GROMACS .gro file of C-alpha atoms in nm:
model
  354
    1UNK     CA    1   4.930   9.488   9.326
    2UNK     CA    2   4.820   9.783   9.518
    3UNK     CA    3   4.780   9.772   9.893
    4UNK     CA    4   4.431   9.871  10.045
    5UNK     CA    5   4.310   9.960   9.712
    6UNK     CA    6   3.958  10.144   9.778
    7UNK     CA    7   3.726  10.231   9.460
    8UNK     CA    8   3.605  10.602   9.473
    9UNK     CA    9   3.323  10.792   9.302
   10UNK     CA   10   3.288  11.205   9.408
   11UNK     CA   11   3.005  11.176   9.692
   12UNK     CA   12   3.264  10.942   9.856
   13UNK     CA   13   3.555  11.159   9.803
   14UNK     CA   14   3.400  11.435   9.943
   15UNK     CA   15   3.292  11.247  10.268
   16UNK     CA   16   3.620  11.128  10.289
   17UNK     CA   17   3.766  11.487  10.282
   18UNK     CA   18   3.502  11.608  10.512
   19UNK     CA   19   3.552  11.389  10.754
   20UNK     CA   20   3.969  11.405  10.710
   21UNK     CA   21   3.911  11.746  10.798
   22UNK     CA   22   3.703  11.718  11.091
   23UNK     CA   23   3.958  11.452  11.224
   24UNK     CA   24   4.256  11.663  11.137
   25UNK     CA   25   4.085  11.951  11.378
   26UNK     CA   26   4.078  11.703  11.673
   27UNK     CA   27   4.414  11.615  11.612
   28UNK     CA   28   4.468  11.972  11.662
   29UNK     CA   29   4.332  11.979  12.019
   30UNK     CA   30   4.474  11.646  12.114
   31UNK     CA   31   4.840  11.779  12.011
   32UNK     CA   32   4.719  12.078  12.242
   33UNK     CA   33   4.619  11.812  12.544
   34UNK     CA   34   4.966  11.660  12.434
   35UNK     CA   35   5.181  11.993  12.498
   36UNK     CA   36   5.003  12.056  12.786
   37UNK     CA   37   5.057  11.725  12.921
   38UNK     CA   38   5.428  11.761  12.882
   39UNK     CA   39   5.351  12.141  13.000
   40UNK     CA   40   5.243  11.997  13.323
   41UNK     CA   41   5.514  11.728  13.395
   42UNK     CA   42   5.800  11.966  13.321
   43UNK     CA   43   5.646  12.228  13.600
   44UNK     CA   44   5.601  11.924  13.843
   45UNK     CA   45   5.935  11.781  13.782
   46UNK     CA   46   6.067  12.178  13.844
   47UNK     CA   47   5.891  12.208  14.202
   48UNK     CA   48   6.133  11.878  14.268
   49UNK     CA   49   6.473  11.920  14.090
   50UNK     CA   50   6.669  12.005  14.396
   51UNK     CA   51   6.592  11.634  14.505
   52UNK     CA   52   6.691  11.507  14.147
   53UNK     CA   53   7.071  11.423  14.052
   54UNK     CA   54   7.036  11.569  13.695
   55UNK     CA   55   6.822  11.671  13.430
   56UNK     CA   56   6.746  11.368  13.228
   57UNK     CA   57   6.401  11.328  13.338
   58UNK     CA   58   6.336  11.621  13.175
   59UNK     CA   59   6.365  11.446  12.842
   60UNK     CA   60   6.018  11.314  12.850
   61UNK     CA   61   5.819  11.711  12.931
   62UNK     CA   62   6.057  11.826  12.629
   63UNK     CA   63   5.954  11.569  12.383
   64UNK     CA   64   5.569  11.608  12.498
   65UNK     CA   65   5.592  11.945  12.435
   66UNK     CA   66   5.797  11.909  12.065
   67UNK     CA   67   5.556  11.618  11.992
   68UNK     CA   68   5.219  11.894  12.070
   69UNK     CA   69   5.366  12.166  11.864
   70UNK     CA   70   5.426  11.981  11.611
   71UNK     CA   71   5.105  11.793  11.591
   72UNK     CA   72   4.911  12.127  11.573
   73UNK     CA   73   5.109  12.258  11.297
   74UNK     CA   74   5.141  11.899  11.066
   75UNK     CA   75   4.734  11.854  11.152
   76UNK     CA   76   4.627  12.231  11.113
   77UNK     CA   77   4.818  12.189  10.806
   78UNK     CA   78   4.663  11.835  10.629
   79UNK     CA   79   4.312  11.990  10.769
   80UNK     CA   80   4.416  12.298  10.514
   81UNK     CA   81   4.457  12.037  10.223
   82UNK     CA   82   4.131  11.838  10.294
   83UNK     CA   83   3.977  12.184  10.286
   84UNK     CA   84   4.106  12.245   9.968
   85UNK     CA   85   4.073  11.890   9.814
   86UNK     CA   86   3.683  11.971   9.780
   87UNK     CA   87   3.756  12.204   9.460
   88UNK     CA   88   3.996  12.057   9.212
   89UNK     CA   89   4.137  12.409   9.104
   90UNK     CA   90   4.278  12.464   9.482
   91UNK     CA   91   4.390  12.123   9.558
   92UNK     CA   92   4.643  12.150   9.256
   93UNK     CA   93   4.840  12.386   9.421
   94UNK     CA   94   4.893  12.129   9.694
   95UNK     CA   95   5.012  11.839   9.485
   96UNK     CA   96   5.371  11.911   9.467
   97UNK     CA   97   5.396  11.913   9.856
   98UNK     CA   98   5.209  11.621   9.886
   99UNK     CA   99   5.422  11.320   9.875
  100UNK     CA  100   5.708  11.515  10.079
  101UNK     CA  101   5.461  11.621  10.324
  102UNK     CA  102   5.327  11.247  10.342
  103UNK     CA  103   5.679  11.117  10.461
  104UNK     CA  104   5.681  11.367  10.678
  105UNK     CA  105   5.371  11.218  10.859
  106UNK     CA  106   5.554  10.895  10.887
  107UNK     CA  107   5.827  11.018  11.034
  108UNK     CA  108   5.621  11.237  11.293
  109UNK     CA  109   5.423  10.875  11.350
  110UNK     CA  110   5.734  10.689  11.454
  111UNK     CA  111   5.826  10.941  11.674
  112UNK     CA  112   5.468  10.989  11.875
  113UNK     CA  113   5.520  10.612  11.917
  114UNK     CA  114   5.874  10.655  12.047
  115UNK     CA  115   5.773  10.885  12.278
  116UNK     CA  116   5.521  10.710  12.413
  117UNK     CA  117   5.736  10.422  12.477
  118UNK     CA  118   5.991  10.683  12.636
  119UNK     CA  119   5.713  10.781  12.898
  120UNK     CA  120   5.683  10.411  12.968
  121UNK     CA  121   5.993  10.301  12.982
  122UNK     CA  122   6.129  10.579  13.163
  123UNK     CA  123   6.128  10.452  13.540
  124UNK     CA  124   6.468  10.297  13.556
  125UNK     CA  125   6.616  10.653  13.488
  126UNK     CA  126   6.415  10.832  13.734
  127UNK     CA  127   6.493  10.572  13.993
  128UNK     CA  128   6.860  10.644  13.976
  129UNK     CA  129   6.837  11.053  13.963
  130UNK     CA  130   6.592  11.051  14.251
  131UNK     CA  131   6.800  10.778  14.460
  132UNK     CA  132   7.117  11.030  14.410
  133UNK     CA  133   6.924  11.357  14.446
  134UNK     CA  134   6.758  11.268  14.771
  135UNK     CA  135   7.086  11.130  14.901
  136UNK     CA  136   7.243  11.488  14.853
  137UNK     CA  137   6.972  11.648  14.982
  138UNK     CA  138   6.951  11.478  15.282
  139UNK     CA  139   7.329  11.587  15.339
  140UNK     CA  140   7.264  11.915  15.258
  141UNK     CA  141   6.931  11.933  15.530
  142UNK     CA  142   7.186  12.050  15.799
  143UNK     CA  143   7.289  12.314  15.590
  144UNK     CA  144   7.033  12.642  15.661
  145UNK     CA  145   7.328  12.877  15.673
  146UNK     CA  146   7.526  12.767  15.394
  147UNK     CA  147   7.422  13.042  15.073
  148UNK     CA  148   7.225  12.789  14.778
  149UNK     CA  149   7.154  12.551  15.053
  150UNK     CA  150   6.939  12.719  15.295
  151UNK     CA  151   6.613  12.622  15.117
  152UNK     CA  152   6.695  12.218  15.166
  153UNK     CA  153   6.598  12.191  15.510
  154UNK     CA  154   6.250  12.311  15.371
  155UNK     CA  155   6.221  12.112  15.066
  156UNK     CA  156   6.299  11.806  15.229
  157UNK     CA  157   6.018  11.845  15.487
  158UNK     CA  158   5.732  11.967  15.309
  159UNK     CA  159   5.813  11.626  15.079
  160UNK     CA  160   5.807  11.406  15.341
  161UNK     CA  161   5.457  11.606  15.481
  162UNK     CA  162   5.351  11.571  15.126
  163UNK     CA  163   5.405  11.223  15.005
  164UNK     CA  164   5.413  11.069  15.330
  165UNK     CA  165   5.765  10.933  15.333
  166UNK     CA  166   6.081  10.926  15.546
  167UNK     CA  167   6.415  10.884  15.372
  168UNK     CA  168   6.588  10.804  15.051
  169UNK     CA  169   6.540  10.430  15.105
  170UNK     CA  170   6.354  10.435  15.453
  171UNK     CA  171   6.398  10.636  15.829
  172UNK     CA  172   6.703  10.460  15.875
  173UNK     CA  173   6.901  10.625  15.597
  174UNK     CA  174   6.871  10.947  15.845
  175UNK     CA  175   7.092  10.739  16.114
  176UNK     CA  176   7.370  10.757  15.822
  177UNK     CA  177   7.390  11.150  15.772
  178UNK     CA  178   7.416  11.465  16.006
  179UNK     CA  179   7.085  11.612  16.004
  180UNK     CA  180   7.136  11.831  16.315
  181UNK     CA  181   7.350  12.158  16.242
  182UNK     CA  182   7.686  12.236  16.446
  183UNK     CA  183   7.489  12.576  16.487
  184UNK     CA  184   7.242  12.394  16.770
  185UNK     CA  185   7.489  12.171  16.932
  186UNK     CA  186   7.631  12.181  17.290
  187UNK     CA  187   7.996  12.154  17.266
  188UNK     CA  188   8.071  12.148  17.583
  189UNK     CA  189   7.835  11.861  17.642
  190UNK     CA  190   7.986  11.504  17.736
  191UNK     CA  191   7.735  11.340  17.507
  192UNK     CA  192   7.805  11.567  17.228
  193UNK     CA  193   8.168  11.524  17.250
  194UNK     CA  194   8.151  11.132  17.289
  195UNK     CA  195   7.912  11.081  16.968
  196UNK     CA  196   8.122  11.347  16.732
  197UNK     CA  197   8.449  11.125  16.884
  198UNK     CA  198   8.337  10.789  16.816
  199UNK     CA  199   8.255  10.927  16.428
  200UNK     CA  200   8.522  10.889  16.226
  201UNK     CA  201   8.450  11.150  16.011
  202UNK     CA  202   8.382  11.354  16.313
  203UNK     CA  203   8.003  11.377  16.211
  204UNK     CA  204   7.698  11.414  16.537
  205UNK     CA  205   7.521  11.149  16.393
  206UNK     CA  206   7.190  10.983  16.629
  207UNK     CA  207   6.990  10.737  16.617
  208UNK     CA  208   6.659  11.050  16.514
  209UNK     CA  209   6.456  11.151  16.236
  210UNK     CA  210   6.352  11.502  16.145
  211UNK     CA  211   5.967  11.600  16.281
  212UNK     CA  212   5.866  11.599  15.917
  213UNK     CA  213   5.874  11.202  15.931
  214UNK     CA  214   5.613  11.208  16.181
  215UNK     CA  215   5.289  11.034  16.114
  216UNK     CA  216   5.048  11.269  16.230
  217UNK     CA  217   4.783  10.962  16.267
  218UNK     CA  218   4.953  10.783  16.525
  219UNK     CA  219   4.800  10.745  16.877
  220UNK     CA  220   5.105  10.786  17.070
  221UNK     CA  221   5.352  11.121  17.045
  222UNK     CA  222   5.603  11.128  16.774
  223UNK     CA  223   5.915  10.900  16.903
  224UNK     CA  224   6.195  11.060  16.649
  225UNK     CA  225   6.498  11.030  16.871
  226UNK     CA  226   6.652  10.740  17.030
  227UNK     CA  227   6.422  10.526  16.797
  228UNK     CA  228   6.599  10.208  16.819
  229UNK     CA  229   6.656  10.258  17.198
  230UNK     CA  230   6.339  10.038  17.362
  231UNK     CA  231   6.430  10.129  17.753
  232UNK     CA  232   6.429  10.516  17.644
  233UNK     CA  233   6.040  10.535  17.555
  234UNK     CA  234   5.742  10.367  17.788
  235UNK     CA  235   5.567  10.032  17.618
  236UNK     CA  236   5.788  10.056  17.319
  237UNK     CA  237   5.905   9.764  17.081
  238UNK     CA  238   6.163   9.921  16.812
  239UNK     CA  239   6.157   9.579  16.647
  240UNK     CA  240   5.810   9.448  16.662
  241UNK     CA  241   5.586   9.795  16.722
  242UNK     CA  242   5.456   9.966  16.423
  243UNK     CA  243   5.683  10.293  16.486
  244UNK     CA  244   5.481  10.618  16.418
  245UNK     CA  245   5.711  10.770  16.139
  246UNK     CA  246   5.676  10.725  15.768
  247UNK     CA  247   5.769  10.381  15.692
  248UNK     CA  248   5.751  10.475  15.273
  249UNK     CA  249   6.119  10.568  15.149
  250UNK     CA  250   6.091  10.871  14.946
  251UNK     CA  251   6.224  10.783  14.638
  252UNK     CA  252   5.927  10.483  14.624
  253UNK     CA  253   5.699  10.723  14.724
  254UNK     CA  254   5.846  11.021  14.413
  255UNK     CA  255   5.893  10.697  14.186
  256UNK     CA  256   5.557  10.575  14.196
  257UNK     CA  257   5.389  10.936  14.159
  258UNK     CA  258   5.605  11.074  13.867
  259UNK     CA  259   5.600  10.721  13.722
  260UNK     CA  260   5.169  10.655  13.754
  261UNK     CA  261   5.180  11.037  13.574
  262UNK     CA  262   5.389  10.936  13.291
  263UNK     CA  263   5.235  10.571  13.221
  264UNK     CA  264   4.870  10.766  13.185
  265UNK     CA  265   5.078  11.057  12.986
  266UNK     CA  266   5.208  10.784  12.742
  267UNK     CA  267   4.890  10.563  12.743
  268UNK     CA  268   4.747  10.945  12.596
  269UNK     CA  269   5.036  10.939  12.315
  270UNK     CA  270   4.999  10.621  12.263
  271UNK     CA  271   4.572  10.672  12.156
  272UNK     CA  272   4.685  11.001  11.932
  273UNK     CA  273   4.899  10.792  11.756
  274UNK     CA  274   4.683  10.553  11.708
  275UNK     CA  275   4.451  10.840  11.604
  276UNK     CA  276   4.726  11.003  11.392
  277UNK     CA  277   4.788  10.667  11.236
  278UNK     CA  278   4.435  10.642  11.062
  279UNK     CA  279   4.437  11.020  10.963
  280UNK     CA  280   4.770  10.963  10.780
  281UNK     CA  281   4.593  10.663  10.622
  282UNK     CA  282   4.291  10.880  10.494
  283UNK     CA  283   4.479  11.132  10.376
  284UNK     CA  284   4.694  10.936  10.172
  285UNK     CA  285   4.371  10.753  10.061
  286UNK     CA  286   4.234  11.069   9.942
  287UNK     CA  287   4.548  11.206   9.794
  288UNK     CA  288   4.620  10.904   9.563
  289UNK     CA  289   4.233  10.881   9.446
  290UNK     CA  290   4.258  11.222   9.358
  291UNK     CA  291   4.556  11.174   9.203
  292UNK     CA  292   4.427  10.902   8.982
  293UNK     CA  293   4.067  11.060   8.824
  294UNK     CA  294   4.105  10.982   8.423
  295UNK     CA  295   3.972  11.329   8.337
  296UNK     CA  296   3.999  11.593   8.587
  297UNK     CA  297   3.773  11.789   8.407
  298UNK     CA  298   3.462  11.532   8.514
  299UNK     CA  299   3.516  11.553   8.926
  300UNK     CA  300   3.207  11.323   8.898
  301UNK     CA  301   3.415  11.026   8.735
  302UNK     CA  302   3.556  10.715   8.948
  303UNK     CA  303   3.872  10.671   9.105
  304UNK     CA  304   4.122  10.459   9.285
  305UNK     CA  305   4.280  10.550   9.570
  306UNK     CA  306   4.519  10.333   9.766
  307UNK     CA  307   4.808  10.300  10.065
  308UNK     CA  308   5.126  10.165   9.875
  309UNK     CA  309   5.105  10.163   9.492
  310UNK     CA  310   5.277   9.839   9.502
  311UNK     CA  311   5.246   9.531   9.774
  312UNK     CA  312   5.461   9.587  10.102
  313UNK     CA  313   5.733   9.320   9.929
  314UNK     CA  314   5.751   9.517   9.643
  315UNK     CA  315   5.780   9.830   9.791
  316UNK     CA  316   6.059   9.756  10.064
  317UNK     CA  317   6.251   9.577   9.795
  318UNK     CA  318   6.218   9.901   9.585
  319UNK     CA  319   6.341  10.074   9.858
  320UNK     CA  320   6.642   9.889   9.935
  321UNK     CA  321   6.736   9.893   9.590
  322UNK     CA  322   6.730  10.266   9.605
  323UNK     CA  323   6.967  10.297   9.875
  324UNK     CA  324   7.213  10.057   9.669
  325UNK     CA  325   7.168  10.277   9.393
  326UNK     CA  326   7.259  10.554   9.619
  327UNK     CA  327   7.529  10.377   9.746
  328UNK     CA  328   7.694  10.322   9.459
  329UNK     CA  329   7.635  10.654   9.308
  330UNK     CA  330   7.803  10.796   9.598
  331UNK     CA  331   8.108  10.549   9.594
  332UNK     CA  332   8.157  10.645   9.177
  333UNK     CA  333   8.162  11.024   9.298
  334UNK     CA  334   8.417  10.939   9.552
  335UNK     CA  335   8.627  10.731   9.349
  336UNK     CA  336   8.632  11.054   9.086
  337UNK     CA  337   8.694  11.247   9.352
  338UNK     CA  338   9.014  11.045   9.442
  339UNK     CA  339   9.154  11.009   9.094
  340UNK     CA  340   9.129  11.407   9.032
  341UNK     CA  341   9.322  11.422   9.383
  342UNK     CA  342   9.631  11.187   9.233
  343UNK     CA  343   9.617  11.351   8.931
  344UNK     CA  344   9.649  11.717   9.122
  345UNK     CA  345   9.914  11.573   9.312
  346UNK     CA  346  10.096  11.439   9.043
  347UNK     CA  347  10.112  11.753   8.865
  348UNK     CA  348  10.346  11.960   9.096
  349UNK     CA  349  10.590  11.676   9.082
  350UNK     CA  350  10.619  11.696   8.744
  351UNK     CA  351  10.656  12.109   8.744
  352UNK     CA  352  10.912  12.052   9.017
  353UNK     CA  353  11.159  11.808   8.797
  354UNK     CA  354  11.161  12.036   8.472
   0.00000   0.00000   0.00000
């Protein structure tokens, strides 16, 4: 028995095309909004990558951009045949391609759906690149002179400005790194020569933040050195005051921007496919009920039109047996394939003995 069988007459079949066609065409523009989506998040993950470890997050942009190019061509494509369906002389030219191009469509579904699970289920990735990236850049910060590094002290601050944020993890992970370049350091200073000494890696590393951790909001002046050191500042509490820096690690504060963009990207896929789902259905409705007229010389005559021609047991079981066919067929070729091999090999043996 058929699945979704659907009884046609021509006024419905030419509805049905119309309004294939019509859906095909905003298919088109949402596979547009879908390339430019990915368009988008592939410039905005760009403006960041010297803060990101490597280029995996770029998977998601890529596929949003494959997944829009393709969309316009398969849909520009099916609205061409649901164009042409209307006069029975041009739609035969399409018949051929039809069942080919409808697998096609299935496979294009499944991966609009993977995608959209991608942009979903992307977080645990970016997590890691960003927690590495930031913790090289933060090493680097020091590093204006150095040639391919100059640009880090910059990039670093105008994130923190932007996102509000201090850190990889927090301010503290500035205590662990030498943000301060030998290029503005005192030498000859007691202090200078004690800190670098009690380093073991001979680092000047203090107990200060950068100026771009500063919250601008706070009452009080920025306090970004000797931050844990209470009898240094005037009515200050390192361990119960609310300090005026960023209190926002960076990589929460990256994470939960890139991440909010690509669940509302992927909630997007996720309503195309939806969309592309019951424009696949139509047009197979429409190609198997015009498949099916009696007498294609009456357009006006009844039809069938349905999804599977068989039920969904039927068909998966005709399927598998199929591939065992297959199977087999392929192990009978290689079995030939062996036996002409001994027999070639045997031959020269025999040559060799007379």
């Amino acid at each position: 028995m058929a699945l979704l069988k659907v009884k046609f007459n021509q006024k419905k079949r030419v509805k049905l095309a119309q309004g294939l066609w019509l859906m095909n065409w905003l298919s088109v523009f949402a596979g547009i909004l879908v390339f430019s989506m990915g368009l988008f998040l592939k410039i905005e993950l760009r403006k960041r990558s010297e803060v990101m470890d490597n280029s995996e997050s770029h998977f998601v942009p890529n596929s949003l951009i494959l997944m829009g190019i393709l969309s316009c061509a398969f849909n520009g494509f099916a609205g061409k045949i649901c164009y042409d369906s209307l006069d029975p002389a041009k739609f035969a030219k399409w018949k051929p391609l039809l069942k080919p191009y409808m697998a096609l469509c299935f496979l294009f579904n499944i991966l609009i759906f993977f995608v959209a699970l991608i942009c979903f289920l992307m977080r645990g990735s970016l997590e890691s690149t960003l927690a590495q990236g930031l913790k090289n850049g933060m090493k680097f910060y020091r590093d204006t002179d150095t040639p391919g590094r100059c640009f880090m002290k910059k990039t670093i601050d105008m994130l923190q400005i932007e996102f509000k944020c201090c850190g990889n993890n927090g301010f503290k992970d500035w205590f662990e790194v030498q943000w301060i370049s030998n290029r503005y350091l005192d030498f000859s200073s007691k202090e200078v020569k004690d800190r670098i000494k009690s380093n073991v890696d001979g680092r000047y590393l203090v107990d200060g933040v950068p100026f771009s951790c500063c919250n601008p909001s706070s009452p009080r002046p920025c306090i970004q050195y000797q931050i844990t050191n209470n009898s240094a500042h005037y009515s200050y509490d390192y361990q119960t005051e609310e300090l005026n820096l960023w209190l926002r690690g960076c990589r929460e504060a990256l994470l939960h921007y890139y991440s909010s963009m690509m669940s509302t990207m992927g909630a997007v896929v996720l309503l195309v496919w939806i969309f592309e789902t019951f424009v696949m259905v139509g047009l197979r409705l429409l190609h198997t009920s015009l498949e099916s007229i009696a007498n294609p010389e009456d357009p006006e005559c009844e039809s069938e039109g349905w999804i599977l021609e068989n039920s969904l047991k039927d068909t998966l079981k005709n399927a598998l047996e199929s591939l065992k066919q297959m199977g087999k067929f392929n192990q009978v070729e290689a079995d030939a394939e062996g036996a002409e091999g001994e027999e070639g090999g045997k031959a020269p043996a025999v040559a060799t003995v007379s």
